[in-house]
């Protein structure tokens, strides 16, 4: 059988022809952390804590089956989670560089606003004040208060709530 189509008789080096050219692609992603809008819209610290606790319960219930979901009033643990979430959101937007340094084990830069507070990150991921009070006979939250920015609306709400509790407390 002969064919009318000419077949090449001199084949080039197969290794050179088969070399694969790979191009490397890279992608850089930058995340900007924005504060939750609800934080600046609520007029009461207690209300903010409760709204965030309800939101966290909704998110948790959305992941569960209908028989495992939580109903009824918020528990103290859920309210605590709402408070922790609020504080973490405020700190991530206002102290991002400090949190990044402490999480990676690096020292804080000399121009850090929190350097003289000897900050550390607790088990919940909250940036707290360190210092000499660690040996005092006080609750952990009193020995090491959470670091919040001074002019933030959440700080103002917390201050007003604290004053309200002190006025009507024991």
PDB file of C-alpha atoms in Angstrom:
ATOM      1  CA  UNK A   1       0.000   0.000   0.000  1.00  0.00           C
ATOM      2  CA  UNK A   2       1.364   3.313  -0.943  1.00  0.00           C
ATOM      3  CA  UNK A   3       0.088   6.671   0.129  1.00  0.00           C
ATOM      4  CA  UNK A   4      -0.008   9.894  -1.784  1.00  0.00           C
ATOM      5  CA  UNK A   5       0.784  11.870   1.393  1.00  0.00           C
ATOM      6  CA  UNK A   6       4.517  12.275   1.903  1.00  0.00           C
ATOM      7  CA  UNK A   7       5.740  11.106   5.312  1.00  0.00           C
ATOM      8  CA  UNK A   8       8.687  13.057   6.781  1.00  0.00           C
ATOM      9  CA  UNK A   9      11.820  10.991   6.861  1.00  0.00           C
ATOM     10  CA  UNK A  10      13.994  13.266   9.013  1.00  0.00           C
ATOM     11  CA  UNK A  11      12.456  13.593  12.501  1.00  0.00           C
ATOM     12  CA  UNK A  12      13.890  16.331  14.756  1.00  0.00           C
ATOM     13  CA  UNK A  13      15.173  15.503  18.253  1.00  0.00           C
ATOM     14  CA  UNK A  14      12.086  14.383  20.152  1.00  0.00           C
ATOM     15  CA  UNK A  15      13.371  15.585  23.538  1.00  0.00           C
ATOM     16  CA  UNK A  16      13.584  19.172  22.343  1.00  0.00           C
ATOM     17  CA  UNK A  17      10.170  19.008  20.745  1.00  0.00           C
ATOM     18  CA  UNK A  18       8.583  17.601  23.893  1.00  0.00           C
ATOM     19  CA  UNK A  19      10.000  20.140  26.341  1.00  0.00           C
ATOM     20  CA  UNK A  20       7.144  21.704  28.143  1.00  0.00           C
ATOM     21  CA  UNK A  21       7.143  25.382  28.743  1.00  0.00           C
ATOM     22  CA  UNK A  22       5.586  26.242  32.088  1.00  0.00           C
ATOM     23  CA  UNK A  23       4.574  29.740  32.926  1.00  0.00           C
ATOM     24  CA  UNK A  24       4.214  30.647  36.537  1.00  0.00           C
ATOM     25  CA  UNK A  25       1.203  32.659  37.569  1.00  0.00           C
ATOM     26  CA  UNK A  26       0.947  34.380  40.894  1.00  0.00           C
ATOM     27  CA  UNK A  27      -1.914  36.073  42.627  1.00  0.00           C
ATOM     28  CA  UNK A  28      -1.789  38.481  45.528  1.00  0.00           C
ATOM     29  CA  UNK A  29      -4.813  38.916  47.738  1.00  0.00           C
ATOM     30  CA  UNK A  30      -5.188  41.823  50.083  1.00  0.00           C
ATOM     31  CA  UNK A  31      -7.887  41.749  52.712  1.00  0.00           C
ATOM     32  CA  UNK A  32      -9.212  44.936  54.119  1.00  0.00           C
ATOM     33  CA  UNK A  33     -11.071  44.501  57.353  1.00  0.00           C
ATOM     34  CA  UNK A  34     -14.087  46.699  57.684  1.00  0.00           C
ATOM     35  CA  UNK A  35     -15.942  47.229  60.894  1.00  0.00           C
ATOM     36  CA  UNK A  36     -19.407  45.812  61.288  1.00  0.00           C
ATOM     37  CA  UNK A  37     -21.950  48.576  60.581  1.00  0.00           C
ATOM     38  CA  UNK A  38     -24.118  47.421  63.482  1.00  0.00           C
ATOM     39  CA  UNK A  39     -21.464  48.558  65.969  1.00  0.00           C
ATOM     40  CA  UNK A  40     -21.952  52.226  65.125  1.00  0.00           C
ATOM     41  CA  UNK A  41     -25.745  51.999  64.738  1.00  0.00           C
ATOM     42  CA  UNK A  42     -26.660  50.702  68.186  1.00  0.00           C
ATOM     43  CA  UNK A  43     -27.179  53.173  71.011  1.00  0.00           C
ATOM     44  CA  UNK A  44     -26.666  50.817  73.946  1.00  0.00           C
ATOM     45  CA  UNK A  45     -23.774  48.509  74.789  1.00  0.00           C
ATOM     46  CA  UNK A  46     -26.126  45.894  76.199  1.00  0.00           C
ATOM     47  CA  UNK A  47     -28.230  46.019  73.035  1.00  0.00           C
ATOM     48  CA  UNK A  48     -25.111  45.645  70.884  1.00  0.00           C
ATOM     49  CA  UNK A  49     -24.035  42.610  72.891  1.00  0.00           C
ATOM     50  CA  UNK A  50     -27.484  41.029  72.552  1.00  0.00           C
ATOM     51  CA  UNK A  51     -27.783  41.743  68.806  1.00  0.00           C
ATOM     52  CA  UNK A  52     -24.388  40.159  68.150  1.00  0.00           C
ATOM     53  CA  UNK A  53     -25.301  37.174  70.341  1.00  0.00           C
ATOM     54  CA  UNK A  54     -28.528  36.675  68.355  1.00  0.00           C
ATOM     55  CA  UNK A  55     -26.580  36.907  65.077  1.00  0.00           C
ATOM     56  CA  UNK A  56     -24.043  34.346  66.293  1.00  0.00           C
ATOM     57  CA  UNK A  57     -26.876  32.033  67.380  1.00  0.00           C
ATOM     58  CA  UNK A  58     -28.484  32.376  63.943  1.00  0.00           C
ATOM     59  CA  UNK A  59     -25.198  31.468  62.243  1.00  0.00           C
ATOM     60  CA  UNK A  60     -24.750  28.520  64.589  1.00  0.00           C
ATOM     61  CA  UNK A  61     -28.336  27.321  64.055  1.00  0.00           C
ATOM     62  CA  UNK A  62     -27.962  27.575  60.280  1.00  0.00           C
ATOM     63  CA  UNK A  63     -25.225  24.930  60.456  1.00  0.00           C
ATOM     64  CA  UNK A  64     -27.274  22.528  62.602  1.00  0.00           C
ATOM     65  CA  UNK A  65     -30.180  20.238  61.839  1.00  0.00           C
ATOM     66  CA  UNK A  66     -33.649  21.310  62.929  1.00  0.00           C
ATOM     67  CA  UNK A  67     -33.560  19.037  65.985  1.00  0.00           C
ATOM     68  CA  UNK A  68     -30.200  20.397  67.228  1.00  0.00           C
ATOM     69  CA  UNK A  69     -31.043  24.112  66.960  1.00  0.00           C
ATOM     70  CA  UNK A  70     -31.202  26.345  70.017  1.00  0.00           C
ATOM     71  CA  UNK A  71     -34.401  28.197  70.859  1.00  0.00           C
ATOM     72  CA  UNK A  72     -35.543  30.473  73.650  1.00  0.00           C
ATOM     73  CA  UNK A  73     -33.724  33.163  75.560  1.00  0.00           C
ATOM     74  CA  UNK A  74     -30.014  33.786  75.125  1.00  0.00           C
ATOM     75  CA  UNK A  75     -27.729  32.066  77.599  1.00  0.00           C
ATOM     76  CA  UNK A  76     -24.971  33.864  79.483  1.00  0.00           C
ATOM     77  CA  UNK A  77     -22.433  31.935  77.409  1.00  0.00           C
ATOM     78  CA  UNK A  78     -24.012  33.261  74.192  1.00  0.00           C
ATOM     79  CA  UNK A  79     -23.975  36.807  75.582  1.00  0.00           C
ATOM     80  CA  UNK A  80     -20.303  36.362  76.448  1.00  0.00           C
ATOM     81  CA  UNK A  81     -19.612  35.188  72.889  1.00  0.00           C
ATOM     82  CA  UNK A  82     -21.373  38.313  71.597  1.00  0.00           C
ATOM     83  CA  UNK A  83     -19.163  40.508  73.777  1.00  0.00           C
ATOM     84  CA  UNK A  84     -15.981  38.696  72.696  1.00  0.00           C
ATOM     85  CA  UNK A  85     -16.980  38.976  69.037  1.00  0.00           C
ATOM     86  CA  UNK A  86     -17.628  42.712  69.387  1.00  0.00           C
ATOM     87  CA  UNK A  87     -14.279  43.348  71.081  1.00  0.00           C
ATOM     88  CA  UNK A  88     -12.402  41.259  68.509  1.00  0.00           C
ATOM     89  CA  UNK A  89     -14.033  43.117  65.614  1.00  0.00           C
ATOM     90  CA  UNK A  90     -13.098  46.501  67.078  1.00  0.00           C
ATOM     91  CA  UNK A  91      -9.537  45.349  67.773  1.00  0.00           C
ATOM     92  CA  UNK A  92      -9.016  43.845  64.306  1.00  0.00           C
ATOM     93  CA  UNK A  93      -9.995  47.119  62.649  1.00  0.00           C
ATOM     94  CA  UNK A  94      -8.025  49.370  65.018  1.00  0.00           C
ATOM     95  CA  UNK A  95      -5.031  47.292  66.173  1.00  0.00           C
ATOM     96  CA  UNK A  96      -4.351  45.048  63.165  1.00  0.00           C
ATOM     97  CA  UNK A  97      -0.579  45.560  63.156  1.00  0.00           C
ATOM     98  CA  UNK A  98      -0.280  44.926  66.904  1.00  0.00           C
ATOM     99  CA  UNK A  99      -2.340  41.739  66.651  1.00  0.00           C
ATOM    100  CA  UNK A 100      -0.277  40.510  63.711  1.00  0.00           C
ATOM    101  CA  UNK A 101       3.012  41.133  65.553  1.00  0.00           C
ATOM    102  CA  UNK A 102       1.868  39.415  68.749  1.00  0.00           C
ATOM    103  CA  UNK A 103       0.376  36.431  66.901  1.00  0.00           C
ATOM    104  CA  UNK A 104       3.606  35.860  65.004  1.00  0.00           C
ATOM    105  CA  UNK A 105       5.749  36.300  68.141  1.00  0.00           C
ATOM    106  CA  UNK A 106       7.471  39.453  66.920  1.00  0.00           C
ATOM    107  CA  UNK A 107       8.055  42.499  69.143  1.00  0.00           C
ATOM    108  CA  UNK A 108       5.787  45.494  68.713  1.00  0.00           C
ATOM    109  CA  UNK A 109       7.178  48.407  66.709  1.00  0.00           C
ATOM    110  CA  UNK A 110       8.491  51.360  68.697  1.00  0.00           C
ATOM    111  CA  UNK A 111       5.719  53.629  67.403  1.00  0.00           C
ATOM    112  CA  UNK A 112       2.896  51.315  68.547  1.00  0.00           C
ATOM    113  CA  UNK A 113       0.116  52.964  70.563  1.00  0.00           C
ATOM    114  CA  UNK A 114      -0.098  49.952  72.873  1.00  0.00           C
ATOM    115  CA  UNK A 115       3.599  49.390  73.556  1.00  0.00           C
ATOM    116  CA  UNK A 116       3.557  50.826  77.094  1.00  0.00           C
ATOM    117  CA  UNK A 117       0.553  48.637  78.024  1.00  0.00           C
ATOM    118  CA  UNK A 118       2.577  45.406  77.650  1.00  0.00           C
ATOM    119  CA  UNK A 119      -0.181  43.833  75.549  1.00  0.00           C
ATOM    120  CA  UNK A 120      -0.791  40.136  75.111  1.00  0.00           C
ATOM    121  CA  UNK A 121      -3.416  38.008  73.397  1.00  0.00           C
ATOM    122  CA  UNK A 122      -5.585  35.857  75.659  1.00  0.00           C
ATOM    123  CA  UNK A 123      -7.150  32.455  74.907  1.00  0.00           C
ATOM    124  CA  UNK A 124     -10.153  34.079  73.194  1.00  0.00           C
ATOM    125  CA  UNK A 125      -7.911  36.081  70.858  1.00  0.00           C
ATOM    126  CA  UNK A 126      -8.523  39.396  72.629  1.00  0.00           C
ATOM    127  CA  UNK A 127      -5.727  41.943  72.957  1.00  0.00           C
ATOM    128  CA  UNK A 128      -5.373  42.699  76.685  1.00  0.00           C
ATOM    129  CA  UNK A 129      -3.287  44.876  78.992  1.00  0.00           C
ATOM    130  CA  UNK A 130      -0.412  43.072  80.707  1.00  0.00           C
ATOM    131  CA  UNK A 131       1.611  44.356  83.626  1.00  0.00           C
ATOM    132  CA  UNK A 132       2.014  44.151  87.369  1.00  0.00           C
ATOM    133  CA  UNK A 133      -1.592  43.354  88.248  1.00  0.00           C
ATOM    134  CA  UNK A 134      -1.170  39.730  87.180  1.00  0.00           C
ATOM    135  CA  UNK A 135      -0.427  38.826  90.808  1.00  0.00           C
ATOM    136  CA  UNK A 136      -3.368  40.788  92.262  1.00  0.00           C
ATOM    137  CA  UNK A 137      -6.354  39.052  93.811  1.00  0.00           C
ATOM    138  CA  UNK A 138      -8.781  40.211  91.104  1.00  0.00           C
ATOM    139  CA  UNK A 139     -10.793  38.654  88.312  1.00  0.00           C
ATOM    140  CA  UNK A 140      -8.902  38.137  85.052  1.00  0.00           C
ATOM    141  CA  UNK A 141     -10.967  40.761  83.216  1.00  0.00           C
ATOM    142  CA  UNK A 142     -10.088  43.348  85.900  1.00  0.00           C
ATOM    143  CA  UNK A 143      -6.392  42.476  86.000  1.00  0.00           C
ATOM    144  CA  UNK A 144      -6.106  42.462  82.221  1.00  0.00           C
ATOM    145  CA  UNK A 145      -8.777  44.661  80.608  1.00  0.00           C
ATOM    146  CA  UNK A 146      -9.325  44.470  76.868  1.00  0.00           C
ATOM    147  CA  UNK A 147      -7.597  47.186  74.869  1.00  0.00           C
ATOM    148  CA  UNK A 148     -10.061  49.377  72.964  1.00  0.00           C
ATOM    149  CA  UNK A 149      -9.426  52.600  71.033  1.00  0.00           C
ATOM    150  CA  UNK A 150     -10.189  55.705  73.080  1.00  0.00           C
ATOM    151  CA  UNK A 151     -12.543  57.516  70.674  1.00  0.00           C
ATOM    152  CA  UNK A 152     -14.410  54.511  69.313  1.00  0.00           C
ATOM    153  CA  UNK A 153     -18.212  54.340  69.618  1.00  0.00           C
ATOM    154  CA  UNK A 154     -17.984  50.878  71.211  1.00  0.00           C
ATOM    155  CA  UNK A 155     -15.669  52.267  73.890  1.00  0.00           C
ATOM    156  CA  UNK A 156     -18.100  55.101  74.569  1.00  0.00           C
ATOM    157  CA  UNK A 157     -21.028  52.671  74.833  1.00  0.00           C
ATOM    158  CA  UNK A 158     -19.015  50.460  77.183  1.00  0.00           C
ATOM    159  CA  UNK A 159     -18.126  53.450  79.364  1.00  0.00           C
ATOM    160  CA  UNK A 160     -21.774  54.556  79.557  1.00  0.00           C
ATOM    161  CA  UNK A 161     -22.879  51.010  80.399  1.00  0.00           C
ATOM    162  CA  UNK A 162     -20.223  50.713  83.114  1.00  0.00           C
ATOM    163  CA  UNK A 163     -21.336  53.993  84.669  1.00  0.00           C
ATOM    164  CA  UNK A 164     -24.970  52.834  84.531  1.00  0.00           C
ATOM    165  CA  UNK A 165     -24.149  49.556  86.271  1.00  0.00           C
ATOM    166  CA  UNK A 166     -22.100  51.324  88.953  1.00  0.00           C
ATOM    167  CA  UNK A 167     -24.952  53.738  89.675  1.00  0.00           C
ATOM    168  CA  UNK A 168     -27.494  50.977  90.217  1.00  0.00           C
ATOM    169  CA  UNK A 169     -25.194  48.206  91.384  1.00  0.00           C
ATOM    170  CA  UNK A 170     -24.405  47.157  94.974  1.00  0.00           C
TER     171      UNK A 170
END
